[in-house]
Coordinates of C-alpha atoms (C1' of nucleotides) in Angstrom, one line a residue:
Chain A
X139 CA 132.9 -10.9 65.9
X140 CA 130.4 -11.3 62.9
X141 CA 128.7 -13.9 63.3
X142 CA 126.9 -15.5 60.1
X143 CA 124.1 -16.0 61.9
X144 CA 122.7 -16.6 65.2
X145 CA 120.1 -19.5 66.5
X146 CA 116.8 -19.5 65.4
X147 CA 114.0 -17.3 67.5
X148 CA 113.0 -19.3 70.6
X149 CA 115.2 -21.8 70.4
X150 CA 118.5 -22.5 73.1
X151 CA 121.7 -23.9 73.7
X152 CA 122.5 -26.1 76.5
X153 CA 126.3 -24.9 76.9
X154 CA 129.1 -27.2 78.3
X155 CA 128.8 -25.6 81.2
X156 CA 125.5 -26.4 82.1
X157 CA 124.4 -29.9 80.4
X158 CA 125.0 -31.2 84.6
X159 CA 121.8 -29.9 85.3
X160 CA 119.7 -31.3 82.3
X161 CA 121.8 -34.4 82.9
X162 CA 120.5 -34.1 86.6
X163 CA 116.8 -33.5 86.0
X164 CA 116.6 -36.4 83.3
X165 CA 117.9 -38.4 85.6
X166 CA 115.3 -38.2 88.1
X167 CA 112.8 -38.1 85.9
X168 CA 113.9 -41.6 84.5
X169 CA 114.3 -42.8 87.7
X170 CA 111.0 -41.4 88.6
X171 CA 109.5 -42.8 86.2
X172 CA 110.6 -46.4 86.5
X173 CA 109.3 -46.4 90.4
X174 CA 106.1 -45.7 88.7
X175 CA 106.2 -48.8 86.6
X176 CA 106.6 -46.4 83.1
X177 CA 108.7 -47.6 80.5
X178 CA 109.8 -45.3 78.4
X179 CA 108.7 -44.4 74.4
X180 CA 110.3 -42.9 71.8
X181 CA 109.0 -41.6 68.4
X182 CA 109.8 -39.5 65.9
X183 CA 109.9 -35.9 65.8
X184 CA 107.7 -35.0 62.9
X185 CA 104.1 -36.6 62.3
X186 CA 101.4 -36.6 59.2
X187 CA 100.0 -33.4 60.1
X188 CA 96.6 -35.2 60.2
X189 CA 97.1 -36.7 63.2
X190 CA 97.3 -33.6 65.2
X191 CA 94.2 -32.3 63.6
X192 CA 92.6 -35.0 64.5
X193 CA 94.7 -36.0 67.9
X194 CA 95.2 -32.2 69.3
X195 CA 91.9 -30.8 67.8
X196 CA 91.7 -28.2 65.1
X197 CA 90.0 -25.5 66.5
X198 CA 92.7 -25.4 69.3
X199 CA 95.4 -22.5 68.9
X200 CA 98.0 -25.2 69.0
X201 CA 97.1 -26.8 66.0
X202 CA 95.1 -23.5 64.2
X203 CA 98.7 -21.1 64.8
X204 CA 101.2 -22.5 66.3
X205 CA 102.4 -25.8 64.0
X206 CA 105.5 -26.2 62.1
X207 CA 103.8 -27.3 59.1
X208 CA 105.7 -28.3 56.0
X209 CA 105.2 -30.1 52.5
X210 CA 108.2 -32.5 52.2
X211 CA 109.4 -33.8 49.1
X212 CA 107.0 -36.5 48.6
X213 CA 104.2 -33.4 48.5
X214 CA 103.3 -35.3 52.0
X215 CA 102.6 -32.7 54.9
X216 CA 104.5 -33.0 57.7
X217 CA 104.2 -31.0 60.9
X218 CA 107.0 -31.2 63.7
X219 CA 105.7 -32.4 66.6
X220 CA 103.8 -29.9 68.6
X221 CA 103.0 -32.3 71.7
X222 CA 103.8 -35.8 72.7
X223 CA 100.3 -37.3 73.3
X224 CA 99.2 -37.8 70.3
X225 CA 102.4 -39.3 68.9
X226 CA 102.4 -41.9 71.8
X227 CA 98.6 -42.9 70.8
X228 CA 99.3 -43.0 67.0
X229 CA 102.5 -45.2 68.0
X230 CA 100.7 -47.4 70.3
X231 CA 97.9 -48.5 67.6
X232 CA 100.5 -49.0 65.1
X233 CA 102.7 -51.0 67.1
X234 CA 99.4 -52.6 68.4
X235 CA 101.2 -52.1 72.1
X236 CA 97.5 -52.8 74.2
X237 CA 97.8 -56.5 73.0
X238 CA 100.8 -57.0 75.4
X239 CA 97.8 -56.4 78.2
X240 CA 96.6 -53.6 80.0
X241 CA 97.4 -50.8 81.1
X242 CA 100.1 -49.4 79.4
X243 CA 102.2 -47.0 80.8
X244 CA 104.6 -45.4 79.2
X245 CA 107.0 -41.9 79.7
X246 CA 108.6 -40.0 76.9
X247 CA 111.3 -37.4 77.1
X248 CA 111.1 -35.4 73.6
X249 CA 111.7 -31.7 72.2
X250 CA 108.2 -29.7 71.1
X251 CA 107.7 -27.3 68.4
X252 CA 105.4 -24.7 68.6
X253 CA 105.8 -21.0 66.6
X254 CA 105.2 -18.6 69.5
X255 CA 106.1 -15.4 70.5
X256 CA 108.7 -16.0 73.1
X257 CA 108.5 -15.2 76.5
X258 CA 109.9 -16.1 79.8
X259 CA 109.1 -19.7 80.0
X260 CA 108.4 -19.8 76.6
X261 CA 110.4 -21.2 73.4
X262 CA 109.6 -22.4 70.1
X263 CA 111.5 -25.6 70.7
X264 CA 111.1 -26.7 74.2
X265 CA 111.5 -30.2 75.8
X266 CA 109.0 -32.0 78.1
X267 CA 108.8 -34.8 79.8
X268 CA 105.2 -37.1 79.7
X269 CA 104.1 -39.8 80.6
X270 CA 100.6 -41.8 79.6
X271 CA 98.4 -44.2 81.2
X272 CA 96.3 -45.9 78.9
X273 CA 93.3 -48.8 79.3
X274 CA 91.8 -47.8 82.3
X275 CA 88.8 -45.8 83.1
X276 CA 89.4 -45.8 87.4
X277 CA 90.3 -42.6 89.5
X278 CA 93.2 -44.8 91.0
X279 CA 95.2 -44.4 87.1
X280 CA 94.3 -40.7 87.8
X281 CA 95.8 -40.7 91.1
X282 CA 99.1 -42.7 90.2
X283 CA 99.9 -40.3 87.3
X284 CA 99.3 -36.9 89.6
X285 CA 101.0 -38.8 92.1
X286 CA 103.9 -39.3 89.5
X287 CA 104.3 -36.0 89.2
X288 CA 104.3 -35.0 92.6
X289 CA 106.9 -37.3 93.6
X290 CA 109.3 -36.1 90.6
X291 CA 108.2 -32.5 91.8
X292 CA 109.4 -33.1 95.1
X293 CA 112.6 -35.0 94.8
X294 CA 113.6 -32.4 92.5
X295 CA 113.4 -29.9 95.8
X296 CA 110.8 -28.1 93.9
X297 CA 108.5 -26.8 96.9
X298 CA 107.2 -24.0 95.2
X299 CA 104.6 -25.6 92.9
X300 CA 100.9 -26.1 93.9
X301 CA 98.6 -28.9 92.3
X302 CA 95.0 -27.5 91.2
X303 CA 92.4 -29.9 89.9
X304 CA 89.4 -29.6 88.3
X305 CA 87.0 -31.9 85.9
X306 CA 85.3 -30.3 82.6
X307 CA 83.0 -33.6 82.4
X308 CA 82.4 -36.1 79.3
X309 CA 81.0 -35.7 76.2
X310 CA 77.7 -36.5 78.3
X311 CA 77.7 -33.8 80.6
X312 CA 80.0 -31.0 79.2
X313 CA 76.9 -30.0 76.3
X314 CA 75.4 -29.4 79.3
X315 CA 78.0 -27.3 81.0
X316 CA 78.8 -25.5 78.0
X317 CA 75.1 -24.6 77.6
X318 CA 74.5 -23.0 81.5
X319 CA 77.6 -20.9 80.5
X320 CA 76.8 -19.3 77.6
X321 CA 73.1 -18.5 78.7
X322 CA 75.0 -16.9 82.2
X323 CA 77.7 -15.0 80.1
X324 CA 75.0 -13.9 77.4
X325 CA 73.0 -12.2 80.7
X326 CA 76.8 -10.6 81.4
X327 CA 77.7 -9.7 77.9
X328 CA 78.4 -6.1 78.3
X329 CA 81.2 -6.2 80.8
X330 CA 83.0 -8.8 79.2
X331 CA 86.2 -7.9 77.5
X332 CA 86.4 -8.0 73.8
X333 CA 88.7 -11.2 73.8
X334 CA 86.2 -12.9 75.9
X335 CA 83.5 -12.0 73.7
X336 CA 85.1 -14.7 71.1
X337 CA 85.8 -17.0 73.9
X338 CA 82.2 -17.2 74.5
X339 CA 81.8 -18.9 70.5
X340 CA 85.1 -20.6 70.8
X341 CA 85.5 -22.1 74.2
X342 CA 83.0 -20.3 77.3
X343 CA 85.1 -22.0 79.5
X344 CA 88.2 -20.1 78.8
X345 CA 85.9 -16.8 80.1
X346 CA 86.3 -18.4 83.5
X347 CA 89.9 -18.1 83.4
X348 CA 90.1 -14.4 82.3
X349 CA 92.4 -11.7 84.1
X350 CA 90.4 -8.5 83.2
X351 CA 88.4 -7.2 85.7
X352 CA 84.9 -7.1 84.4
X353 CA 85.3 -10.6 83.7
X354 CA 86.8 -11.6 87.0
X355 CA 83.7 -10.3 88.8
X356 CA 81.0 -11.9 86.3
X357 CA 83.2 -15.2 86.4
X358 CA 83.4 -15.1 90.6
X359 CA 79.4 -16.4 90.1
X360 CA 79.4 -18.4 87.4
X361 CA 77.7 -21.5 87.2
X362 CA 80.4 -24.3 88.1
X363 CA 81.3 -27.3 86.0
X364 CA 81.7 -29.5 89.2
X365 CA 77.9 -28.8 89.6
X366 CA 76.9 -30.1 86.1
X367 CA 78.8 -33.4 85.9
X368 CA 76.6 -36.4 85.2
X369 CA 76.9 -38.9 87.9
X370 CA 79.7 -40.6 86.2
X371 CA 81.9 -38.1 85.9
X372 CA 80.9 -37.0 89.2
X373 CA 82.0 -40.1 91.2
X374 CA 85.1 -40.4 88.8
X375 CA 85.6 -37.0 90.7
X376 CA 85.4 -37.8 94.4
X377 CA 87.0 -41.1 93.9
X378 CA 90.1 -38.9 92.7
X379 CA 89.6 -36.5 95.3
X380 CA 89.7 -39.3 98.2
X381 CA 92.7 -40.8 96.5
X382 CA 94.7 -37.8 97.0
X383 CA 94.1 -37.1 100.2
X384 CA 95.0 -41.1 101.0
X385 CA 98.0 -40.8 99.3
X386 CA 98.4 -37.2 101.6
X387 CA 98.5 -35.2 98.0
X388 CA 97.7 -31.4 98.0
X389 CA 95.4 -30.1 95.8
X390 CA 92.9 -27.6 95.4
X391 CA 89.9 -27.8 93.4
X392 CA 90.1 -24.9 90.7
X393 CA 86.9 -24.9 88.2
X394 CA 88.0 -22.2 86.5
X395 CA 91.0 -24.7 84.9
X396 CA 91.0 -25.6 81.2
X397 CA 93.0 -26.9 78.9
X398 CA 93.5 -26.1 75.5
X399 CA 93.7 -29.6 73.8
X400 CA 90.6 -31.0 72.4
X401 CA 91.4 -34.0 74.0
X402 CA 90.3 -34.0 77.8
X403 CA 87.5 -35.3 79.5
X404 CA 86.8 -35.4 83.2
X405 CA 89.9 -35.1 85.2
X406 CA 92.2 -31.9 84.4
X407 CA 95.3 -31.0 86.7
X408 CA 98.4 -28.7 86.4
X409 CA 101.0 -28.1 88.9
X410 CA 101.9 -24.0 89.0
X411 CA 103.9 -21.9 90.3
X412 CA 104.1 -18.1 90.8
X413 CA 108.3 -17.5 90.8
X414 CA 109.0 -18.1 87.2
X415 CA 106.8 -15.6 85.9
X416 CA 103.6 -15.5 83.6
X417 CA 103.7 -19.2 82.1
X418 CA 103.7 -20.6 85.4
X419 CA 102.8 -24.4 84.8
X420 CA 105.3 -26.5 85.1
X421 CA 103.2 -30.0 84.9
X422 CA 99.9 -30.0 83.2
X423 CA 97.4 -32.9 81.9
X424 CA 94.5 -34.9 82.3
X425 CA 92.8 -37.6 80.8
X426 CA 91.3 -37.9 77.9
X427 CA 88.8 -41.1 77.0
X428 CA 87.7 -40.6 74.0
X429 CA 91.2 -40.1 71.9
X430 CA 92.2 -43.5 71.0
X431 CA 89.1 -44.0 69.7
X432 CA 89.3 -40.6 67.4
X433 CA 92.8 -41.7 66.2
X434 CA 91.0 -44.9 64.6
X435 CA 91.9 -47.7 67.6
X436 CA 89.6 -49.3 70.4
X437 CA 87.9 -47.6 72.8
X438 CA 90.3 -47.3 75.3
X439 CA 90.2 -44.5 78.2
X440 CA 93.3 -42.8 79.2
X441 CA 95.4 -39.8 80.7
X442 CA 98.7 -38.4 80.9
X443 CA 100.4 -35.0 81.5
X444 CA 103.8 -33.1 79.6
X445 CA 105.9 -31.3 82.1
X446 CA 108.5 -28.6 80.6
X447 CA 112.2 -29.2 81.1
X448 CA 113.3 -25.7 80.9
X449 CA 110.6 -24.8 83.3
X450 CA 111.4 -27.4 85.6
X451 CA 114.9 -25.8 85.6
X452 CA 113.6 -22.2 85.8
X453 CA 111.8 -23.2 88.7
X454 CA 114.6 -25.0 90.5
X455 CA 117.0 -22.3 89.7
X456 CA 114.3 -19.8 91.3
X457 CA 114.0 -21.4 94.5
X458 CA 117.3 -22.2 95.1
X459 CA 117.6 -25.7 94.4
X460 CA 121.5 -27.4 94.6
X461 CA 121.8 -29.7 91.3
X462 CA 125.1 -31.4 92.4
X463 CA 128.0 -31.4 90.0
X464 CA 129.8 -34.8 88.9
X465 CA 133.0 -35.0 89.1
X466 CA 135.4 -34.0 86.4
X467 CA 139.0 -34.3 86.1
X468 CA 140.4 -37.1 89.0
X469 CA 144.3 -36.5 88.0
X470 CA 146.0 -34.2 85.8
X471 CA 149.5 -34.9 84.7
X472 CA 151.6 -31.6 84.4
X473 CA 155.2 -32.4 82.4
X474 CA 158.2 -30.3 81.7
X475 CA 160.6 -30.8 79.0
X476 CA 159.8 -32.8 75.8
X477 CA 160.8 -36.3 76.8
X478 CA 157.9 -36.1 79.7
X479 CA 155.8 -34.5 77.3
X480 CA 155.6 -37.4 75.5
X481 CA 155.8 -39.8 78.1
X482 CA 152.8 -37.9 79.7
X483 CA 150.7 -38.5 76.9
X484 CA 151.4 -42.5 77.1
X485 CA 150.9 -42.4 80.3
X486 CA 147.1 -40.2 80.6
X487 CA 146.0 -42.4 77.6
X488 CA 146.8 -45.7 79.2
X489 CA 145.2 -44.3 82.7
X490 CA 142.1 -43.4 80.8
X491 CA 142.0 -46.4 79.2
X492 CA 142.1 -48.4 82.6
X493 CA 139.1 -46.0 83.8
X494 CA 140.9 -42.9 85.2
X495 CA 139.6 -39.7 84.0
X496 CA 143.2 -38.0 83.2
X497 CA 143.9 -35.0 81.4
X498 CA 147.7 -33.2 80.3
X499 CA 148.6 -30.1 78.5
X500 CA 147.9 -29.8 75.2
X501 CA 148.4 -25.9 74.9
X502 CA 152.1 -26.0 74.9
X503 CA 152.3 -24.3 78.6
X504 CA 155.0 -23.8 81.2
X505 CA 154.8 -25.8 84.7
X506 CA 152.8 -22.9 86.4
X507 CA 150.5 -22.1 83.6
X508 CA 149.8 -26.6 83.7
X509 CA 149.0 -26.0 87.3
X510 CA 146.9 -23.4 86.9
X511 CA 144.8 -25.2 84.2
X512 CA 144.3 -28.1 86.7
X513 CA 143.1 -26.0 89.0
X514 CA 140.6 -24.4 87.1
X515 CA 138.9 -27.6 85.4
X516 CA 138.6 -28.7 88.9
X517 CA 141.3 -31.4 89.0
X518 CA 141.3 -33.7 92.1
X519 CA 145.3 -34.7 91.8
X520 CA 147.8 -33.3 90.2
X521 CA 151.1 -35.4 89.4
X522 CA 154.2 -33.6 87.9
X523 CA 156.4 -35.6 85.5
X524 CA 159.9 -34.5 84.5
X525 CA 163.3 -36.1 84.0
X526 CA 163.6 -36.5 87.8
X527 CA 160.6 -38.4 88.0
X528 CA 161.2 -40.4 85.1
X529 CA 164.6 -41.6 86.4
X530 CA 163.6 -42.4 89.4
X531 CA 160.7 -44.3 88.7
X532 CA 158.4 -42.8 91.0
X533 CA 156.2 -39.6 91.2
X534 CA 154.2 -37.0 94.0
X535 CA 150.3 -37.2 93.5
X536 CA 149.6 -34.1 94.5
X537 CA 145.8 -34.2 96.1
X538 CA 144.9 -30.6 94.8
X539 CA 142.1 -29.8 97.5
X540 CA 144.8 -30.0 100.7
X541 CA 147.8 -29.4 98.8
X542 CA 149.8 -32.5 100.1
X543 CA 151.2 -34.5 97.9
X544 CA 152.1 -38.6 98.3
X545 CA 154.8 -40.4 96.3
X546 CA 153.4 -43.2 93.9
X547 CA 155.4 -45.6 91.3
X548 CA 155.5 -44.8 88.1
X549 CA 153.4 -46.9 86.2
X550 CA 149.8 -47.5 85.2
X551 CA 148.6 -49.7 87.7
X552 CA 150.0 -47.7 90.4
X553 CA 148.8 -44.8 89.9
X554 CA 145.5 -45.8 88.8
X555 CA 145.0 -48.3 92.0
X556 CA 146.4 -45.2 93.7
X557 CA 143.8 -42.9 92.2
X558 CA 140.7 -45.3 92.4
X559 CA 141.4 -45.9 96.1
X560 CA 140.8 -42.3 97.3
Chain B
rG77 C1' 99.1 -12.0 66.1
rU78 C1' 98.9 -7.2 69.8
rG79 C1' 101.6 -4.0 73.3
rG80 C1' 106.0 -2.1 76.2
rG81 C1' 111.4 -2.2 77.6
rU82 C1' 116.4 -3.1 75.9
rA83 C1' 120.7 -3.5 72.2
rU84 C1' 128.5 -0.7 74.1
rA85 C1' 134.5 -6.4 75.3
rG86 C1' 133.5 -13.6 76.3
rC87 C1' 130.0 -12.1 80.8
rU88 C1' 127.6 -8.0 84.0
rC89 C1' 127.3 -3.0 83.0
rA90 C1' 129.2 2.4 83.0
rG91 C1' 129.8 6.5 79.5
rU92 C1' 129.7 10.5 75.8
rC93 C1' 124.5 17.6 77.5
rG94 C1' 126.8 15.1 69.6
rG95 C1' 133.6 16.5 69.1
rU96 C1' 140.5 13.5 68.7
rU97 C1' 143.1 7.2 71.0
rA98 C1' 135.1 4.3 74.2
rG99 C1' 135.9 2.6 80.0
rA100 C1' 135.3 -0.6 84.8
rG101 C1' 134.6 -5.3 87.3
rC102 C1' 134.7 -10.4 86.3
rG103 C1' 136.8 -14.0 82.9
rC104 C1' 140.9 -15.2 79.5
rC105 C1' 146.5 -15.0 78.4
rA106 C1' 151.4 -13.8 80.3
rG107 C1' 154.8 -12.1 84.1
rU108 C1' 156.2 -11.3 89.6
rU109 C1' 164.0 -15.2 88.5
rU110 C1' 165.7 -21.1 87.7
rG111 C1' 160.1 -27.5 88.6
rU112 C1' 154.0 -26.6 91.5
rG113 C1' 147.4 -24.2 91.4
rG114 C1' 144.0 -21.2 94.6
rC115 C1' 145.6 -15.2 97.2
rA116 C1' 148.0 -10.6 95.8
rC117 C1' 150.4 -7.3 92.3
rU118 C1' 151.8 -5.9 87.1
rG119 C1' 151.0 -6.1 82.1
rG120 C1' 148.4 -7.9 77.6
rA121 C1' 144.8 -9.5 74.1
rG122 C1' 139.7 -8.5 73.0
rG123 C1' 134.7 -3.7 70.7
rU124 C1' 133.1 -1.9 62.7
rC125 C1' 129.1 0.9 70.3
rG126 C1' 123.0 -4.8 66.7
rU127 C1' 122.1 -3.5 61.2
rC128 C1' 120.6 0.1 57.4
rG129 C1' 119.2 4.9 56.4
rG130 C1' 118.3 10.3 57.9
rU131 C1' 119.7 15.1 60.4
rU132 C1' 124.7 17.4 61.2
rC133 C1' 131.0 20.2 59.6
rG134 C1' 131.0 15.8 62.7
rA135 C1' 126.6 10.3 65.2
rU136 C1' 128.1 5.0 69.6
rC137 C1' 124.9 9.3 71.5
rC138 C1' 119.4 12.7 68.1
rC139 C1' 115.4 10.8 64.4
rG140 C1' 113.3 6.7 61.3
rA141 C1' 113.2 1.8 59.8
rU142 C1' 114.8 -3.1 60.5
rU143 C1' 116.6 -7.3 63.2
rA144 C1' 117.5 -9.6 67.7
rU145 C1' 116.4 -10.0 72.8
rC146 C1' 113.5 -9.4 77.4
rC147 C1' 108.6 -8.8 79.5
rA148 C1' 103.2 -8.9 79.3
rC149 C1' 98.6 -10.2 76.5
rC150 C1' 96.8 -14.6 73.9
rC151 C1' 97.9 -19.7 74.5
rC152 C1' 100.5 -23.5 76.7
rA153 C1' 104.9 -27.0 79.2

RNA sequence: GUGGGUAUAGCUCAGUCGGUUAGAGCGCCAGUUUGUGGCACUGGAGGUCGUCGGUUCGAUCCCGAUUAUCCACCCCA
């Protein structure tokens, strides 16, 4: 079959047969969400492209590489949306949302676009699910939000994730930090790998994170960024820590976690996981105090994470998680010759209009073939209408999982009353 | 952006040391007598062997390019 052309790189379909399990996972996220006290937010897919310069950062890859940048017709620049955050903030200010009272808490469920190069666990349109916290500065909104996410984690059956945490400081302390690296690194230089050597200008805390080997062995002693926090960021830090382990949350401190948004300050946390392979976060955030103030609104602290759908699903589907399946078809009305042919079709349209999920034949197939189909879309009954039945007023509902079948009246609000009671 | 693997039926894959009509399993459709699915058996439909070019008497197979896809780096969800 030529086919004029196929779905753009990095994109996907969610086919027929599958939408249960999105259906499934947004459905726990919502719910999830609502225990939280999150309401959800929605907002459009493309954005001025200024506001993730200035929301995202614009040294970050994200916005340098990776944006769906256009000029639309107006001559305005418009970028599709590369990540949710800054979208929330912008629509927050403009909606002035914070005057309602603080905090605000709010979850989004939205499609990203970034231009990558596709890899397992990674698309050019993928969908996340976020949630942000805004107007306070205490460990405790840190702690609700991570323990969010665990909770969705783990009534997805998802067991196979692990929560690191880590703080890169303030715009106090980090100087600092960023300081004690370089000089360390700069004693180090020569057994860094070339990529790191950039790192060190761009980001020397990205060095920590490295796989190559020379780099491993000069990070191992590094100087650590829990050990140059200022005393604020410091007791934001054990406050969080003593939360979690109250609320009897997992976590392991990981300095060598960073994140590549401009936006984060203090906390930083990502769930991972090692059985979907290299892009193995599946939930990742942080807070970040000083972006609603860089977006042109109040001070205001705040934090948040994004967690991938299709990871979510990878990761599910990895370790063997059971998404149940709704139900489909509850009776399917085989007929034979054309007079129950037509009353069939009065008859399923009527049952579906009084709530029953009927189907017939619309392929024009003999009695066997009509059973056959029933049994493949999964149907529950099966009732067989043909001049017999039609004389005699009455039909067998035929329950397709036993094979015994039970005579009913003919009509509507028999058979649905018969249906519904099962 | 860099590197490696792959590309044959709707799906998962064989195969041709280059040679006539390219196969299997699953799925789909039909039949195995007259009004009943799942099991079994039989048959059928379905492929320009990713695309373009080169080598050759001859290419699905060899070579080159291109596109797509998968995986890793980078980065992130």
């Amino acid at each position: 079959m030529a086919l004029l052309t196929g779905a753009p790189r990095g994109t996907k379909d969610v086919i027929p047969a599958q939408v249960y399990k999105w259906q499934y996972l947004e459905d726990t996220l919502r719910r999830c969400a609502r225990d939280f006290g999150f309401t959800e937010i929605r907002f459009p897919t493309f954005e001025h492209t200024e506001l993730f310069l200035r929301g995202v950062g614009d040294t970050t890859d994200v916005v340098q590489k990776e944006m769906y940048t256009f000029q639309d017709k107006g001559g305005r620049s418009i970028t599709l949306r590369p990540e949710g955050t800054a979208s929330v903030v912008r629509s927050v200010l403009e909606n002035s949302l914070y005057a309602a009272g603080l905090p605000l808490k709010v979850w989004y469920m939205a499609p990203n676009y970034r231009y990558e190069k596709p890899q397992a666990g990674r698309l050019r349109e993928h969908h996340q699910f976020g949630v942000e916290s805004l107007g306070s500065a205490s460990a405790t909104a840190d702690a609700e939000v991570i323990g969010l996410a665990d909770t969705f984690l783990s009534r997805l059956g998802i067991q196979t994730v692990a929560l690191r945490i880590n703080s890169i400081g303030c715009p106090k302390c980090r100087p600092g930090y960023h300081e004690a690296l370089r000089a360390y690194f700069n004693t180090h230089e020569e057994k860094l790998c070339p990529t790191c050597h950039e790192r060190l200008e761009r980001n020397p805390l990205r060095v920590l994170d490295c796989k190559d080997e020379g780099c491993r062995g000069v990070a191992k002693d590094a100087p650590h960024t829990t050990d140059h926090l200022c005393t604020e960021c410091a007791e934001h830090f054990e406050k969080l820590k003593s939360c979690l382990s109250a609320m009897g949350i997992v976590y392991t401190v990981d300095t060598r976690i960073v994140r590549g948004l401009d936006y984060y300050t203090k906390t930083v946390f990502e769930f991972v996981t090692d059985c979907i392979g290299a892009q193995g976060t599946v939930c990742g955030g942080g807070r970040y105090d000083g972006l609603v103030e860089a977006l042109g609104g109040p001070s205001t602290p705040g934090l948040g994470f994004g967690s991938g759908l299709e990871r979510l699903l990878m990761v599910m589907e990895a370790s063997g998680v059971e998404i149940p399946k709704p139900d489909g078809c509850a009776l399917f009305v085989a007929a034979i010759g054309e007079r129950a042919q037509s009353e069939a079709t009065l008859l399923v349209h009527k049952l579906r209009r009084a709530g029953v999920a009927a189907e017939q034949d619309t392929m024009g197939r003999s009695l066997k073939a009509q059973m056959k189909y029933a049994d493949r879309i999964g149907a529950r009954y099966c009732a067989v209408l043909g001049d017999d039945e039609l004389d005699a007023g009455e039909v067998k509902i035929k329950d397709m999982t036993t094979g015994t079948a039970e005579p009913c009246a003919l009509s509507v609000e028999a058979i649905a009353s018969y249906i519904k009671q099962k």
